[in-house]
Amino acid sequence: MNTFGPRAFQLVLLRRMADHQPELVEDARRELGASVAEMREANRRWQAIVRSPRSRGALSRYRSVLGEPEATASRRIGDLDCDALRWRVPLWPDLRFEVLAGPGGAVWNEWLVRAPGAAGPELRTADDLRPWCCTVDEVATAFAPVRPMEGTAPTRWRLAFAVPDGRSCVAEFTWGLLQRVAYGS
């Protein structure tokens, strides 16, 4: 890999997801035509880019790796204004990689979201919560009210909520994409 671009970035997304869904990651890695060694190397290079003392900031990093965003929009979250930038990710044609950036380009959030106009899954029961089928926002909307919980790594989120049959559960997401659900009583 001479240049670090969208293909390598997708391998970085997959590397973190492999902790929860190794079979899905293996299939996606093959779809990209990448070896396990390539995935490891992409992750190593990404970490080096992120930790470089010459780093230009997260938003510049995403632009240099992914190119110009497919879409940019202003968004208000609570009392704060930010920019939402979205890029295509070929592995997930119905999703976009979204970066929320505040004033001065500070990145507040980075994750996968449903592409505008793409139909999301119908989430009504626990059986509908399958790995890689939905995003944080889709689960939060379908099973409101939810309680956000701290994730186990910077690219991970968790939501606690109840499904219609009364069971409590915690859904775990990596880069905004559902990985697994743990059910309580």
Coordinates of N, CA and C in Angstrom, one line a residue:
M1 N 0.8 -1.2 0.0 CA 0.0 0.0 0.0 C 0.9 1.2 0.0
N2 N 1.0 1.9 -1.1 CA 1.8 3.1 -1.2 C 1.0 4.3 -0.6
T3 N -0.2 4.5 -0.9 CA -1.0 5.6 -0.4 C -2.0 5.1 0.5
F4 N -2.4 6.0 1.5 CA -3.4 5.6 2.4 C -4.7 6.4 2.0
G5 N -5.6 5.6 1.5 CA -6.8 6.2 1.0 C -8.1 5.5 1.5
P6 N -9.2 5.6 0.8 CA -10.5 5.1 1.3 C -10.4 3.5 1.5
R7 N -9.7 2.8 0.7 CA -9.7 1.3 0.9 C -9.0 1.0 2.2
A8 N -7.8 1.6 2.4 CA -7.1 1.4 3.7 C -7.9 1.9 4.9
F9 N -8.6 3.0 4.7 CA -9.4 3.5 5.8 C -10.5 2.5 6.2
Q10 N -11.1 1.8 5.2 CA -12.1 0.8 5.4 C -11.5 -0.4 6.2
L11 N -10.3 -0.7 5.9 CA -9.6 -1.7 6.7 C -9.4 -1.3 8.1
V12 N -9.2 -0.1 8.4 CA -9.1 0.4 9.7 C -10.4 0.3 10.5
L13 N -11.5 0.6 9.8 CA -12.8 0.4 10.4 C -13.0 -1.0 10.8
L14 N -12.7 -1.9 9.8 CA -12.9 -3.3 10.0 C -12.0 -3.9 11.2
R15 N -10.8 -3.4 11.3 CA -9.9 -3.9 12.3 C -10.5 -3.7 13.7
R16 N -11.1 -2.6 14.0 CA -11.7 -2.4 15.3 C -13.0 -3.3 15.5
M17 N -13.7 -3.5 14.4 CA -14.9 -4.3 14.4 C -14.6 -5.8 14.6
A18 N -13.4 -6.2 14.3 CA -13.0 -7.7 14.3 C -13.1 -8.2 15.8
D19 N -13.0 -7.3 16.7 CA -13.1 -7.8 18.1 C -14.5 -8.4 18.4
H20 N -15.5 -7.9 17.8 CA -16.9 -8.4 18.0 C -17.5 -9.3 16.9
Q21 N -17.1 -9.0 15.7 CA -17.7 -9.7 14.5 C -16.6 -10.2 13.6
P22 N -15.8 -11.2 14.0 CA -14.7 -11.6 13.2 C -15.1 -12.2 11.8
E23 N -16.3 -12.9 11.8 CA -16.7 -13.6 10.6 C -17.2 -12.5 9.6
L24 N -17.9 -11.5 10.0 CA -18.3 -10.4 9.1 C -17.1 -9.6 8.6
V25 N -16.2 -9.4 9.5 CA -15.0 -8.7 9.1 C -14.2 -9.5 8.1
E26 N -14.1 -10.8 8.3 CA -13.4 -11.7 7.3 C -14.0 -11.6 5.9
D27 N -15.3 -11.6 5.9 CA -16.0 -11.5 4.6 C -15.8 -10.2 3.9
A28 N -15.9 -9.1 4.7 CA -15.7 -7.8 4.2 C -14.2 -7.6 3.7
R29 N -13.3 -8.1 4.5 CA -11.9 -8.0 4.1 C -11.6 -8.7 2.8
R30 N -12.2 -9.9 2.6 CA -12.1 -10.6 1.3 C -12.7 -9.8 0.2
E31 N -13.9 -9.1 0.5 CA -14.6 -8.3 -0.5 C -13.7 -7.2 -1.0
L32 N -12.9 -6.6 -0.1 CA -11.9 -5.6 -0.4 C -10.6 -6.1 -1.1
G33 N -10.5 -7.5 -1.1 CA -9.3 -8.1 -1.7 C -8.1 -7.9 -0.9
A34 N -8.2 -7.8 0.4 CA -7.1 -7.5 1.3 C -6.8 -8.7 2.2
S35 N -5.5 -8.8 2.5 CA -5.0 -9.9 3.4 C -5.1 -9.4 4.8
V36 N -5.0 -10.3 5.8 CA -4.9 -10.0 7.2 C -3.8 -9.1 7.4
A37 N -2.6 -9.3 6.8 CA -1.4 -8.5 7.0 C -1.7 -7.1 6.5
E38 N -2.4 -6.9 5.4 CA -2.8 -5.6 4.9 C -3.6 -4.8 5.9
M39 N -4.6 -5.6 6.5 CA -5.5 -4.9 7.4 C -4.7 -4.4 8.6
R40 N -3.7 -5.3 9.1 CA -2.9 -4.9 10.2 C -2.0 -3.7 9.9
E41 N -1.5 -3.7 8.7 CA -0.6 -2.6 8.2 C -1.4 -1.3 8.1
A42 N -2.6 -1.4 7.6 CA -3.4 -0.2 7.4 C -3.7 0.4 8.8
N43 N -4.0 -0.5 9.8 CA -4.3 0.0 11.1 C -3.0 0.6 11.7
R44 N -1.8 0.0 11.5 CA -0.6 0.5 12.0 C -0.3 1.9 11.4
R45 N -0.5 2.0 10.1 CA -0.3 3.3 9.5 C -1.3 4.4 9.9
W46 N -2.5 4.0 10.1 CA -3.5 4.9 10.6 C -3.1 5.4 12.0
Q47 N -2.7 4.5 12.9 CA -2.3 4.9 14.2 C -1.1 5.8 14.2
A48 N -0.2 5.6 13.3 CA 1.0 6.5 13.1 C 0.5 7.9 12.6
I49 N -0.4 7.9 11.7 CA -0.9 9.2 11.2 C -1.6 9.9 12.4
V50 N -2.4 9.3 13.1 CA -3.2 9.9 14.2 C -2.2 10.4 15.3
R51 N -1.1 9.7 15.6 CA -0.2 10.0 16.7 C 1.0 10.9 16.2
S52 N 1.1 11.2 15.0 CA 2.2 11.9 14.4 C 2.3 13.3 15.0
P53 N 3.5 13.7 15.5 CA 3.6 15.1 16.0 C 3.3 16.1 14.9
R54 N 3.4 15.7 13.6 CA 3.2 16.7 12.5 C 1.7 16.6 12.1
S55 N 0.9 15.9 12.8 CA -0.5 15.8 12.4 C -1.2 17.1 12.3
R56 N -2.0 17.3 11.2 CA -2.7 18.5 10.9 C -4.0 18.7 11.6
G57 N -4.4 17.7 12.4 CA -5.7 17.8 13.0 C -6.6 16.7 12.4
A58 N -7.6 16.3 13.1 CA -8.5 15.2 12.7 C -9.2 15.5 11.4
L59 N -9.8 16.7 11.3 CA -10.6 17.0 10.1 C -9.7 17.0 8.8
S60 N -8.6 17.6 8.9 CA -7.6 17.6 7.8 C -7.2 16.2 7.5
R61 N -7.0 15.4 8.5 CA -6.6 14.0 8.3 C -7.7 13.2 7.5
Y62 N -8.9 13.4 7.8 CA -10.0 12.7 7.1 C -10.1 13.2 5.6
R63 N -9.9 14.5 5.4 CA -9.9 15.0 4.1 C -8.8 14.5 3.3
S64 N -7.6 14.4 3.9 CA -6.4 13.9 3.1 C -6.6 12.4 2.8
V65 N -7.2 11.6 3.6 CA -7.4 10.2 3.4 C -8.6 9.9 2.6
L66 N -9.7 10.6 2.8 CA -11.0 10.2 2.1 C -11.3 11.2 0.9
G67 N -10.6 12.3 0.8 CA -10.9 13.2 -0.2 C -11.9 14.2 0.2
E68 N -12.5 14.9 -0.7 CA -13.5 15.9 -0.4 C -14.8 15.1 0.0
P69 N -15.5 15.6 1.0 CA -16.7 14.9 1.4 C -17.8 14.9 0.3
E70 N -18.6 13.8 0.3 CA -19.8 13.8 -0.6 C -20.7 14.9 -0.3
A71 N -20.9 15.2 1.0 CA -21.8 16.2 1.4 C -21.3 16.9 2.7
T72 N -21.6 18.2 2.8 CA -21.3 19.0 4.0 C -22.6 19.8 4.3
A73 N -22.9 19.8 5.6 CA -24.0 20.6 6.1 C -23.8 21.2 7.4
S74 N -24.4 22.3 7.7 CA -24.4 22.8 9.1 C -25.4 22.1 9.9
R75 N -25.1 21.9 11.2 CA -26.0 21.2 12.0 C -25.9 21.9 13.4
R76 N -27.1 21.9 14.1 CA -27.1 22.5 15.5 C -27.4 21.3 16.4
I77 N -26.6 21.1 17.4 CA -26.7 20.1 18.4 C -26.8 20.8 19.7
G78 N -28.0 20.8 20.3 CA -28.2 21.6 21.5 C -27.9 23.0 21.3
D79 N -27.0 23.6 22.0 CA -26.7 25.0 21.8 C -25.5 25.2 20.9
L80 N -25.0 24.1 20.3 CA -23.7 24.2 19.6 C -24.0 24.0 18.1
D81 N -23.2 24.8 17.3 CA -23.3 24.7 15.8 C -22.1 23.9 15.4
C82 N -22.3 23.0 14.4 CA -21.1 22.2 13.9 C -21.3 22.0 12.4
D83 N -20.3 21.4 11.8 CA -20.4 21.0 10.4 C -20.5 19.5 10.4
A84 N -21.3 18.9 9.6 CA -21.4 17.5 9.4 C -20.9 17.2 8.0
L85 N -19.8 16.4 7.9 CA -19.2 16.0 6.6 C -19.4 14.5 6.4
R86 N -19.8 14.1 5.2 CA -20.0 12.7 5.0 C -19.3 12.2 3.7
W87 N -18.8 11.0 3.9 CA -18.0 10.3 2.8 C -18.7 9.0 2.5
R88 N -18.6 8.6 1.3 CA -19.0 7.2 0.9 C -18.1 6.2 1.4
V89 N -18.6 5.0 1.8 CA -17.7 3.9 2.2 C -18.3 2.7 1.4
P90 N -17.6 2.3 0.3 CA -18.0 1.2 -0.6 C -18.5 -0.1 0.1
L91 N -17.8 -0.5 1.2 CA -18.3 -1.7 1.9 C -19.7 -1.6 2.4
W92 N -20.2 -0.4 2.7 CA -21.5 -0.2 3.2 C -22.2 0.8 2.3
P93 N -22.7 0.4 1.2 CA -23.2 1.5 0.2 C -24.4 2.3 0.8
D94 N -25.1 1.8 1.8 CA -26.2 2.5 2.4 C -25.8 3.3 3.6
L95 N -24.5 3.4 3.9 CA -24.0 4.2 5.0 C -23.0 5.2 4.5
R96 N -22.8 6.2 5.3 CA -21.8 7.2 5.1 C -20.9 7.3 6.3
F97 N -19.6 7.6 6.1 CA -18.8 8.0 7.3 C -19.0 9.4 7.6
E98 N -19.5 9.8 8.8 CA -19.8 11.1 9.1 C -18.8 11.6 10.2
V99 N -18.3 12.9 10.0 CA -17.5 13.6 10.9 C -18.3 14.8 11.3
L100 N -18.4 15.0 12.6 CA -19.0 16.3 13.1 C -17.9 17.1 13.7
A101 N -17.8 18.3 13.1 CA -16.6 19.2 13.4 C -17.2 20.5 14.0
G102 N -16.6 21.0 15.1 CA -17.0 22.2 15.7 C -16.2 23.4 15.1
P103 N -16.3 24.5 15.7 CA -15.5 25.7 15.3 C -14.1 25.4 15.3
G104 N -13.4 25.9 14.2 CA -11.9 25.7 14.1 C -11.6 24.3 13.6
G105 N -12.6 23.4 13.3 CA -12.3 22.1 12.7 C -12.1 21.0 13.8
A106 N -12.4 21.3 15.1 CA -12.2 20.3 16.1 C -13.3 19.2 15.8
V107 N -12.8 17.9 15.8 CA -13.7 16.8 15.5 C -14.4 16.4 16.8
W108 N -15.7 16.4 16.8 CA -16.5 16.0 18.0 C -16.9 14.6 17.9
N109 N -17.2 14.1 16.7 CA -17.7 12.7 16.6 C -17.3 12.2 15.2
E110 N -17.1 10.9 15.1 CA -16.8 10.2 13.8 C -17.4 8.8 13.8
W111 N -18.3 8.6 12.9 CA -19.0 7.3 12.9 C -19.7 7.1 11.6
L112 N -20.3 5.9 11.4 CA -21.1 5.5 10.3 C -22.6 5.9 10.6
V113 N -23.2 6.5 9.6 CA -24.6 6.9 9.6 C -25.3 6.4 8.4
R114 N -26.6 6.3 8.4 CA -27.4 5.9 7.2 C -27.3 7.0 6.1
A115 N -27.1 6.7 4.9 CA -27.0 7.6 3.8 C -28.4 8.3 3.6
P116 N -28.4 9.5 3.2 CA -29.6 10.2 2.9 C -30.4 9.4 1.8
G117 N -31.7 9.2 2.1 CA -32.5 8.5 1.1 C -32.4 7.0 1.1
A118 N -31.4 6.4 1.9 CA -31.3 5.0 2.0 C -32.3 4.5 3.0
A119 N -33.0 3.4 2.7 CA -33.9 2.9 3.7 C -33.2 2.1 4.8
G120 N -33.5 2.5 6.0 CA -32.9 1.8 7.2 C -33.8 0.6 7.5
P121 N -33.3 -0.2 8.4 CA -34.0 -1.4 8.8 C -35.2 -1.1 9.7
E122 N -36.2 -1.9 9.7 CA -37.4 -1.8 10.6 C -37.0 -2.4 11.9
L123 N -36.8 -1.6 12.9 CA -36.4 -2.1 14.2 C -37.6 -2.0 15.2
R124 N -38.1 -3.2 15.4 CA -39.3 -3.3 16.3 C -39.1 -4.2 17.5
T125 N -38.3 -5.3 17.3 CA -38.1 -6.3 18.3 C -36.7 -6.6 18.5
A126 N -36.3 -7.4 19.5 CA -35.0 -7.8 19.7 C -34.4 -8.6 18.5
D127 N -35.2 -9.3 17.9 CA -34.8 -10.1 16.7 C -34.3 -9.2 15.6
D128 N -34.7 -8.0 15.5 CA -34.4 -7.1 14.5 C -32.9 -6.5 14.6
L129 N -32.4 -6.7 15.8 CA -31.1 -6.1 16.2 C -30.0 -7.1 15.8
R130 N -29.7 -7.1 14.5 CA -28.6 -8.0 14.0 C -27.3 -7.2 13.7
P131 N -26.2 -7.8 13.9 CA -24.9 -7.1 13.7 C -24.8 -6.5 12.3
W132 N -24.4 -5.3 12.3 CA -24.1 -4.5 11.1 C -25.4 -4.0 10.4
C133 N -26.5 -4.2 11.0 CA -27.8 -3.8 10.3 C -28.2 -2.4 10.5
C134 N -27.7 -1.8 11.6 CA -28.2 -0.5 12.0 C -27.2 0.4 12.7
T135 N -27.5 1.6 12.8 CA -26.6 2.6 13.4 C -27.0 3.0 14.8
V136 N -26.2 3.7 15.5 CA -26.5 4.2 16.9 C -27.8 5.0 16.8
D137 N -27.9 6.0 15.9 CA -29.1 6.8 15.8 C -30.4 6.0 15.5
E138 N -30.3 5.0 14.7 CA -31.5 4.2 14.4 C -32.0 3.4 15.6
V139 N -31.0 2.9 16.3 CA -31.5 2.1 17.6 C -32.0 3.1 18.6
A140 N -31.4 4.3 18.8 CA -31.8 5.3 19.7 C -33.3 5.7 19.4
T141 N -33.5 5.9 18.1 CA -34.9 6.3 17.7 C -35.9 5.2 17.8
A142 N -35.6 4.0 17.5 CA -36.5 2.9 17.5 C -36.9 2.4 18.9
F143 N -35.9 2.5 19.8 CA -36.1 2.0 21.1 C -36.1 3.0 22.2
A144 N -36.4 4.3 21.9 CA -36.4 5.4 22.9 C -37.4 5.0 24.0
P145 N -37.0 5.4 25.2 CA -35.8 6.2 25.6 C -34.6 5.2 25.8
V146 N -33.5 5.8 25.4 CA -32.2 5.0 25.6 C -31.3 5.8 26.5
R147 N -30.4 5.1 27.1 CA -29.4 5.7 28.0 C -28.0 5.5 27.4
P148 N -27.4 6.6 26.9 CA -26.0 6.4 26.4 C -25.1 6.0 27.5
M149 N -24.1 5.1 27.2 CA -23.2 4.6 28.2 C -21.8 4.7 27.5
E150 N -20.8 4.8 28.4 CA -19.4 4.9 27.9 C -19.0 3.7 27.2
G151 N -18.3 3.8 26.1 CA -17.9 2.7 25.3 C -16.6 2.2 25.8
T152 N -16.1 1.1 25.3 CA -14.9 0.4 25.8 C -13.6 0.9 25.1
A153 N -13.8 1.8 24.1 CA -12.7 2.4 23.3 C -13.2 3.7 22.7
P154 N -12.3 4.5 22.2 CA -12.8 5.8 21.6 C -13.8 5.6 20.4
T155 N -13.7 4.6 19.7 CA -14.6 4.4 18.5 C -15.8 3.5 18.8
R156 N -16.1 3.3 20.1 CA -17.2 2.5 20.5 C -18.2 3.2 21.4
W157 N -19.5 2.9 21.2 CA -20.6 3.5 21.9 C -21.4 2.3 22.4
R158 N -22.2 2.6 23.5 CA -23.1 1.6 24.0 C -24.4 2.4 24.4
L159 N -25.5 1.7 24.1 CA -26.8 2.2 24.5 C -27.6 1.2 25.4
A160 N -28.2 1.6 26.5 CA -29.0 0.8 27.3 C -30.5 1.2 27.0
F161 N -31.3 0.1 26.9 CA -32.7 0.4 26.6 C -33.5 -0.9 26.9
A162 N -34.8 -0.8 26.8 CA -35.7 -2.0 26.9 C -36.3 -2.3 25.5
V163 N -36.4 -3.6 25.2 CA -37.1 -4.0 24.0 C -38.5 -4.2 24.4
P164 N -39.4 -4.3 23.4 CA -40.9 -4.4 23.6 C -41.3 -5.5 24.5
D165 N -40.5 -6.6 24.5 CA -40.9 -7.8 25.4 C -40.5 -7.5 26.9
G166 N -40.0 -6.3 27.2 CA -39.6 -6.0 28.6 C -38.2 -6.2 29.0
R167 N -37.5 -7.0 28.2 CA -36.1 -7.2 28.6 C -35.2 -6.0 28.4
S168 N -34.3 -5.8 29.4 CA -33.3 -4.7 29.2 C -32.2 -5.2 28.4
C169 N -31.5 -4.3 27.7 CA -30.4 -4.7 26.9 C -29.4 -3.6 26.8
V170 N -28.2 -4.0 26.4 CA -27.2 -3.0 26.0 C -26.7 -3.3 24.7
A171 N -26.8 -2.4 23.7 CA -26.3 -2.5 22.4 C -24.9 -1.9 22.3
E172 N -24.0 -2.6 21.6 CA -22.6 -2.1 21.5 C -22.4 -1.8 20.0
F173 N -21.7 -0.7 19.8 CA -21.5 -0.2 18.4 C -20.0 0.1 18.3
T174 N -19.5 -0.2 17.1 CA -18.1 0.2 16.7 C -18.2 1.1 15.5
W175 N -17.6 2.3 15.6 CA -17.7 3.3 14.5 C -19.2 3.6 14.2
G176 N -20.1 3.4 15.1 CA -21.5 3.8 14.9 C -22.3 2.6 14.4
L177 N -21.7 1.5 14.1 CA -22.4 0.3 13.5 C -22.7 -0.7 14.6
L178 N -23.9 -1.3 14.7 CA -24.2 -2.3 15.7 C -23.3 -3.5 15.5
Q179 N -22.8 -3.9 16.7 CA -21.9 -5.1 16.7 C -22.6 -6.3 17.4
R180 N -23.2 -6.0 18.6 CA -23.8 -7.0 19.4 C -24.7 -6.4 20.4
V181 N -25.6 -7.3 21.0 CA -26.6 -6.8 22.0 C -26.5 -7.9 23.1
A182 N -26.4 -7.4 24.3 CA -26.4 -8.2 25.5 C -27.7 -8.0 26.2
Y183 N -28.4 -9.1 26.6 CA -29.8 -8.9 27.2 C -29.7 -9.3 28.7
G184 N -30.5 -8.5 29.5 CA -30.6 -8.8 30.9 C -32.0 -9.4 31.1
S185 N -32.4 -9.4 32.3 CA -33.7 -10.0 32.6 C -34.8 -8.9 32.6

